[in-house]
XYZ file of N, CA and C in Angstrom:
531
model
N 1.147 -1.211 -0.076
C -0.054 -0.061 0.026
C 0.864 1.478 -0.374
N 0.208 1.970 -0.367
C 1.088 3.620 -0.043
C 1.038 4.492 1.480
N 1.956 4.795 1.485
C 2.275 5.668 2.589
C 2.026 7.162 2.431
N 1.338 7.385 2.789
C 1.480 9.356 2.699
C 1.065 9.789 4.023
N 0.700 11.002 4.186
C 0.501 11.419 5.202
C -0.709 11.621 6.307
N -2.253 11.367 5.157
C -3.467 10.713 5.726
C -3.286 9.434 5.713
N -2.727 8.710 5.452
C -2.421 7.580 6.292
C -2.211 7.158 7.128
N -1.652 8.337 8.522
C -1.074 8.764 9.922
C 0.013 8.121 9.753
N 0.838 8.087 9.430
C 2.415 7.846 9.701
C 2.931 8.766 10.304
N 2.869 10.353 10.235
C 3.271 11.030 10.908
C 2.508 11.294 11.867
N 1.046 10.652 12.491
C 0.343 10.827 13.371
C 1.211 9.228 14.018
N 1.518 8.271 14.012
C 2.102 7.066 14.589
C 3.777 7.649 14.537
N 4.393 8.201 14.150
C 5.230 8.550 14.613
C 5.496 9.577 15.864
N 4.253 10.804 15.710
C 4.578 11.304 16.952
C 3.914 10.300 18.376
N 2.900 9.542 17.938
C 2.679 8.730 18.799
C 3.940 7.987 19.964
N 4.589 7.375 18.216
C 5.873 6.992 18.926
C 7.299 7.616 19.872
N 6.976 9.130 19.873
C 7.592 10.043 20.552
C 6.982 9.711 21.888
N 5.719 10.426 21.877
C 5.443 10.513 23.369
C 5.617 8.989 24.090
N 5.634 7.198 23.799
C 6.079 6.303 24.044
C 7.542 6.113 24.522
N 8.750 6.827 24.091
C 9.851 6.671 24.142
C 10.092 7.979 25.428
N 9.406 9.232 25.170
C 9.345 10.274 26.870
C 8.538 9.723 27.558
N 7.634 8.144 27.769
C 7.139 7.353 28.420
C 8.019 6.469 29.532
N 8.997 6.490 28.820
C 9.885 5.086 28.941
C 9.067 3.827 28.218
N 8.919 3.702 27.056
C 8.296 2.373 26.679
C 9.442 2.018 25.722
N 9.457 0.575 25.744
C 10.689 -0.122 24.575
C 9.404 -0.859 23.701
N 9.553 -0.240 21.909
C 8.929 -1.099 21.097
C 10.054 -0.596 20.038
N 9.772 -1.142 18.848
C 10.544 -1.626 17.583
C 8.602 -1.158 16.502
N 9.130 -0.380 15.755
C 8.470 0.221 14.608
C 8.527 -0.295 13.189
N 7.889 -0.986 12.967
C 8.388 -1.314 10.705
C 7.277 -0.644 10.547
N 7.679 0.013 9.277
C 6.648 0.603 8.794
C 6.548 0.296 6.742
N 5.316 -0.208 6.237
C 5.775 -0.850 5.313
C 4.566 0.188 4.416
N 4.869 -0.459 3.243
C 4.328 0.440 2.331
C 5.083 1.599 1.240
N 5.152 1.724 0.315
C 5.416 2.745 -0.721
C 5.154 4.186 -0.376
N 5.739 4.613 -0.778
C 5.882 6.298 -0.510
C 5.392 6.563 -2.426
N 4.432 7.359 -2.639
C 4.007 7.513 -3.997
C 4.788 9.589 -4.392
N 4.673 10.135 -3.238
C 5.331 11.540 -3.708
C 6.356 12.032 -2.989
N 7.637 11.702 -3.911
C 9.413 11.411 -3.352
C 9.638 12.453 -2.150
N 8.987 13.306 -2.609
C 8.875 14.930 -1.100
C 9.472 13.945 0.040
N 7.756 13.763 -0.386
C 7.072 12.693 1.560
C 8.133 11.830 2.099
N 7.954 11.193 0.541
C 9.441 9.390 1.025
C 10.485 10.006 1.873
N 11.449 11.767 1.140
C 12.328 12.130 1.555
C 12.391 12.880 2.818
N 11.635 13.076 3.292
C 11.082 13.325 4.818
C 10.512 12.086 5.496
N 10.097 11.364 5.044
C 9.852 10.207 6.194
C 11.198 9.107 6.314
N 12.006 9.478 5.573
C 13.584 9.310 5.546
C 14.304 10.011 6.390
N 14.739 11.263 6.683
C 15.175 11.978 7.058
C 14.120 11.782 8.164
N 13.049 11.553 8.774
C 13.025 11.839 9.913
C 13.044 11.015 10.732
N 12.916 9.476 10.523
C 13.653 8.307 10.537
C 14.827 7.878 11.142
N 15.912 8.960 10.330
C 17.138 9.121 10.435
C 17.761 9.420 11.821
N 16.485 10.068 11.766
C 16.922 11.318 13.088
C 16.611 10.289 14.496
N 17.714 10.583 14.883
C 17.669 9.652 16.499
C 16.509 10.680 17.666
N 16.302 9.635 18.429
C 16.347 8.087 18.989
C 15.795 6.832 17.616
N 15.066 8.205 17.068
C 14.409 6.514 15.692
C 15.980 5.466 14.467
N 16.924 5.639 14.666
C 18.075 4.206 14.011
C 17.779 3.041 14.706
N 17.947 3.220 15.591
C 17.470 1.636 16.729
C 16.390 1.530 17.044
N 14.750 2.509 16.492
C 13.644 1.715 16.921
C 12.608 1.477 15.918
N 13.088 2.193 14.818
C 11.815 2.090 13.319
C 12.703 1.559 12.055
N 12.572 0.916 11.428
C 12.882 0.809 10.207
C 11.423 0.846 9.480
N 11.788 1.485 7.828
C 11.031 1.341 6.720
C 10.888 0.666 6.227
N 10.291 -0.889 5.423
C 10.652 -1.685 5.066
C 10.372 -1.398 3.819
N 9.396 -0.138 3.172
C 9.045 -0.690 2.109
C 7.928 -1.304 0.986
N 7.808 -1.590 0.124
C 6.547 -2.217 -0.206
C 6.782 -3.349 -0.177
N 6.320 -4.751 0.081
C 6.246 -5.680 0.618
C 5.297 -6.536 -0.242
N 5.688 -7.879 -0.655
C 4.490 -8.435 -1.643
C 4.980 -10.104 -1.064
N 3.692 -10.834 -0.838
C 3.670 -12.161 -0.855
C 4.342 -12.792 0.764
N 5.397 -13.640 0.237
C 5.673 -14.203 1.431
C 6.201 -13.343 2.613
N 7.147 -11.182 1.900
C 7.651 -11.296 2.444
C 6.438 -10.393 2.905
N 5.662 -9.861 2.843
C 4.599 -9.415 3.882
C 3.769 -10.253 4.673
N 3.377 -11.319 4.417
C 2.957 -12.243 5.340
C 4.037 -13.187 6.366
N 5.352 -12.649 6.287
C 6.452 -12.462 7.111
C 6.412 -11.352 8.253
N 6.205 -10.258 7.651
C 6.569 -9.436 8.666
C 4.946 -8.796 9.376
N 3.805 -9.399 8.940
C 2.656 -9.406 9.938
C 2.844 -10.351 11.173
N 3.300 -11.728 10.541
C 3.503 -12.863 11.794
C 4.656 -12.623 12.793
N 5.458 -11.382 12.768
C 6.315 -10.977 13.608
C 5.715 -10.177 14.240
N 4.610 -9.720 13.725
C 4.137 -7.867 14.574
C 3.390 -8.728 15.577
N 3.606 -8.166 16.669
C 2.243 -7.695 17.898
C 0.881 -7.329 18.021
N 1.336 -5.974 17.336
C 0.318 -4.955 17.418
C 0.171 -4.437 16.141
N -0.861 -4.465 15.269
C -1.293 -3.556 13.779
C -1.046 -2.385 14.424
N -0.718 -1.107 13.994
C -1.346 0.298 14.265
C -1.155 0.840 12.621
N -2.945 1.693 12.371
C -3.337 1.867 11.435
C -3.942 3.755 11.739
N -3.266 4.173 11.904
C -3.832 5.591 11.911
C -4.636 6.569 11.239
N -5.116 5.767 10.092
C -5.294 7.135 8.986
C -6.876 7.494 9.204
N -6.158 9.005 7.933
C -7.400 10.160 7.810
C -7.894 10.318 6.649
N -7.189 9.529 5.582
C -7.223 9.015 4.335
C -9.066 9.377 3.715
N -8.665 10.561 2.883
C -9.982 11.198 2.146
C -10.645 9.902 1.497
N -9.807 8.797 0.868
C -11.110 7.593 -0.271
C -10.186 6.390 0.584
N -10.553 6.775 2.204
C -9.811 5.474 2.649
C -11.800 4.845 2.742
N -11.721 3.181 2.539
C -13.116 2.066 2.916
C -12.606 1.257 4.409
N -13.185 0.250 3.930
C -12.788 -0.867 4.686
C -11.407 -1.147 4.220
N -10.356 -0.966 5.558
C -8.732 -1.499 4.164
C -8.434 -2.645 4.493
N -8.002 -3.408 3.244
C -7.487 -4.378 3.218
C -6.390 -4.996 4.504
N -5.515 -3.937 5.073
C -4.397 -4.067 5.783
C -5.082 -4.455 7.110
N -6.101 -3.577 7.058
C -7.132 -3.985 8.686
C -6.774 -5.164 8.959
N -7.904 -6.186 7.775
C -8.501 -7.820 7.646
C -7.306 -8.514 7.677
N -6.662 -7.873 7.074
C -4.959 -8.873 7.009
C -4.363 -9.115 8.910
N -4.113 -8.186 9.489
C -3.822 -7.963 10.286
C -4.627 -8.735 11.498
N -6.178 -8.343 10.877
C -6.680 -9.649 11.793
C -7.062 -11.010 11.315
N -6.518 -11.428 10.446
C -5.891 -12.694 9.885
C -4.902 -13.318 10.725
N -3.790 -11.899 10.908
C -3.093 -12.794 11.351
C -3.158 -12.395 12.752
N -4.064 -12.620 13.797
C -4.471 -12.279 15.238
C -3.666 -11.631 15.875
N -3.392 -10.322 14.791
C -3.269 -9.170 15.361
C -4.227 -7.828 15.985
N -3.742 -7.592 17.568
C -4.748 -6.092 18.227
C -4.498 -5.659 17.233
N -5.687 -4.507 15.986
C -6.055 -3.388 15.668
C -6.531 -2.039 16.214
N -4.570 -1.425 15.947
C -4.897 -0.129 16.705
C -5.198 1.016 14.945
N -6.529 1.509 15.105
C -6.691 2.671 14.274
C -8.058 3.617 14.043
N -8.400 4.386 13.747
C -9.442 5.999 13.612
C -10.961 5.065 13.365
N -11.458 5.616 13.873
C -12.743 5.593 13.956
C -13.161 6.340 13.251
N -13.046 6.096 11.275
C -13.075 6.336 10.102
C -13.508 5.515 8.965
N -14.443 6.452 8.249
C -15.365 5.690 6.954
C -15.742 4.196 7.129
N -15.075 3.560 6.825
C -15.622 2.330 7.290
C -15.174 0.848 8.235
N -13.853 1.960 8.476
C -12.718 1.079 9.220
C -13.904 0.245 11.188
N -15.015 1.179 11.197
C -15.537 0.298 12.330
C -16.690 -0.063 12.036
N -16.636 -1.273 10.279
C -16.819 -1.785 10.328
C -16.452 -3.698 10.538
N -15.034 -3.351 10.548
C -14.113 -4.610 10.712
C -13.976 -5.099 11.690
N -13.305 -3.754 12.663
C -12.862 -3.895 13.692
C -13.629 -2.767 14.905
N -13.696 -3.806 16.113
C -15.222 -3.240 17.366
C -14.202 -3.062 18.376
N -14.849 -1.484 19.366
C -13.924 -0.912 20.252
C -14.139 -1.934 20.951
N -12.358 -2.138 21.429
C -12.058 -2.665 23.401
C -12.459 -4.688 22.816
N -12.750 -4.631 21.546
C -12.936 -6.712 21.951
C -12.086 -6.853 20.106
N -11.695 -5.597 19.337
C -10.847 -6.235 18.530
C -9.765 -5.577 18.591
N -10.059 -4.489 18.647
C -8.654 -3.142 18.470
C -9.150 -2.215 19.721
N -8.832 -0.871 18.950
C -9.109 0.549 19.486
C -9.384 0.722 18.666
N -10.593 1.894 18.484
C -11.077 2.537 17.272
C -10.871 4.413 18.063
N -9.915 4.808 17.335
C -9.773 6.143 18.239
C -9.702 7.439 17.079
N -9.858 8.328 17.919
C -9.981 9.540 16.173
C -9.342 9.931 16.003
N -9.585 10.210 14.327
C -8.283 10.671 13.437
C -7.691 11.859 14.671
N -6.266 11.810 13.798
C -5.466 12.283 14.014
C -5.091 13.147 15.777
N -5.170 12.274 16.597
C -4.306 12.325 17.719
C -3.949 11.270 17.940
N -2.542 11.852 18.215
C -0.993 10.532 18.692
C -1.629 10.693 20.051
N -1.223 11.311 20.862
C -2.048 11.230 22.221
C -2.716 9.705 22.180
N -4.171 9.677 21.358
C -4.852 8.727 21.593
C -4.115 7.689 21.497
N -3.746 7.584 20.611
C -2.535 6.585 19.181
C -1.413 5.754 20.453
N -0.875 6.776 21.043
C 0.420 6.255 22.115
C -0.769 5.537 23.346
N -2.208 6.436 24.313
C -2.011 5.096 25.044
C -2.698 3.864 24.930
N -3.673 3.675 23.115
C -3.823 2.494 22.931
C -2.024 1.603 22.490
N -1.993 2.293 22.672
C -0.497 1.222 22.152
C 0.591 1.285 23.181
N 0.481 2.071 23.903
C 1.188 1.460 25.499
C 0.274 0.516 26.517
N -1.069 0.548 26.364
C -1.887 -0.932 26.681
C -1.327 -1.754 26.125
N -1.142 -1.841 24.978
C -1.371 -3.168 24.443
C 0.502 -3.613 25.045
N 1.554 -2.792 24.920
C 2.628 -3.001 25.083
C 2.661 -3.820 26.678
N 2.219 -2.997 27.063
C 2.411 -3.502 28.431
C 1.279 -4.490 28.918
N 0.302 -4.979 28.537
C -0.384 -5.733 28.839
C -0.332 -6.876 27.894
N 0.088 -8.056 27.543
C 0.098 -8.621 26.628
C -1.210 -9.671 26.477
N -1.726 -9.953 27.973
C -3.242 -10.605 27.885
C -4.351 -9.622 26.966
N -4.048 -8.392 27.451
C -5.499 -7.643 26.675
C -4.778 -7.722 24.637
N -3.545 -7.586 24.408
C -3.100 -7.949 23.315
C -3.405 -8.975 22.962
N -3.346 -10.042 23.352
C -3.807 -11.727 23.303
C -5.302 -11.816 22.900
N -6.056 -11.308 23.613
C -7.605 -11.823 23.839
C -7.695 -10.818 22.338
N -7.625 -9.422 22.137
C -8.182 -8.920 21.296
C -7.363 -8.835 19.987
N -6.417 -9.423 19.735
C -5.996 -10.482 18.217
C -6.731 -11.190 18.174
N -6.675 -11.964 19.342
C -7.309 -13.986 19.214
C -9.333 -13.335 18.529
N -10.030 -12.346 18.969
C -11.086 -11.893 18.564
C -10.811 -11.115 17.399
N -10.232 -10.584 16.472
C -10.146 -10.116 15.917
C -9.804 -11.788 14.622
N -8.932 -12.489 15.153
C -8.836 -13.944 14.446
C -10.352 -14.546 14.291
N -11.250 -14.146 14.645
C -12.439 -14.847 15.480
C -13.090 -13.482 14.028
N -13.240 -13.029 14.146
C -13.716 -11.877 13.631
C -13.602 -12.188 11.792
N -12.021 -12.326 11.657
C -11.766 -12.450 10.288
C -12.559 -13.958 9.402
N -12.076 -14.329 10.300
C -12.996 -16.066 10.319
C -14.168 -16.318 9.361
N -15.074 -15.380 10.451
C -16.786 -15.661 10.102
C -16.944 -14.708 9.457
N -16.211 -13.448 9.347
C -16.802 -12.317 8.294
C -15.963 -12.496 7.125
N -14.391 -12.218 7.393
C -14.021 -11.826 6.280
C -13.161 -12.521 5.227
N -13.220 -14.154 5.601
C -12.192 -15.549 5.757
C -12.770 -14.984 4.029
N -11.591 -15.892 2.695
C -12.175 -16.367 1.943
C -13.141 -16.847 1.609
N -12.959 -18.142 2.123
C -14.072 -19.343 2.931
C -15.725 -18.545 2.802
N -15.670 -17.724 3.986
C -17.051 -16.715 3.535
C -17.340 -16.186 2.622
N -16.307 -15.516 2.243
C -16.311 -14.511 0.967
C -17.385 -15.014 0.159
N -16.850 -16.583 -0.544
C -17.234 -17.809 -1.553
C -18.450 -18.012 -0.666
N -19.482 -18.356 -0.014
C -20.386 -18.764 0.556
C -21.262 -17.537 0.530
N -21.170 -16.884 1.142
C -21.997 -15.388 0.766
C -22.406 -15.154 -1.509
N -21.053 -15.225 -1.656
C -21.173 -15.343 -3.366
C -22.331 -15.891 -3.837
N -22.089 -17.416 -3.802
C -23.210 -18.519 -3.228
C -24.572 -18.479 -3.288
N -24.577 -17.628 -2.333
C -26.165 -17.521 -1.164
C -26.482 -16.460 -1.969
N -25.937 -15.835 -2.290
C -26.312 -14.320 -3.672
C -26.498 -14.881 -4.886
N -25.746 -15.338 -5.443
C -26.625 -15.777 -6.969
C -27.200 -17.013 -6.711
N -27.383 -17.838 -5.926
C -28.772 -18.876 -5.437
C -30.123 -17.868 -5.645
N -30.009 -16.824 -4.566
C -30.951 -16.050 -4.625
C -31.516 -15.601 -5.777
N -30.692 -14.821 -6.253
C -31.153 -14.316 -7.831
C -31.521 -15.416 -8.955
N -31.968 -16.689 -9.236
C -32.449 -17.596 -9.570
C -33.811 -17.548 -9.484
């Protein structure tokens, strides 16, 4: 996917700065391609500044096995988007498929997948403090992190898996005949 300011990258970096100030230990992996070269350079510069080099990496655009391995090594998925054309984001469903708790915004179609306090946290857009608070809770409370991730996996399996999609398409086609 694309990395741009309205996907919440700057909000996430601000939240990470707050986590650093709170003494939290974490590692951030950003994934995606920055279609605007100026923003890509700004992001590279920001990540190169101390203390980011030891805490964050920008993996770029990942595909197939690389992307699945990135999800598998993650503990939390954070997507504080306020992107104008956002709908129900595929990356959120992929994170739920991997049993990751999702920290995202109460924006467009995202509340259709993520239930606040059950599969992750839905936060107000452009609120780095709220993102930092949600991330801190998930970092400090592995039981909560695990429970939200497992609940998300169950929601993925019952509502969004390929098998479930095929069943709904078959039902829809059968109802038209």
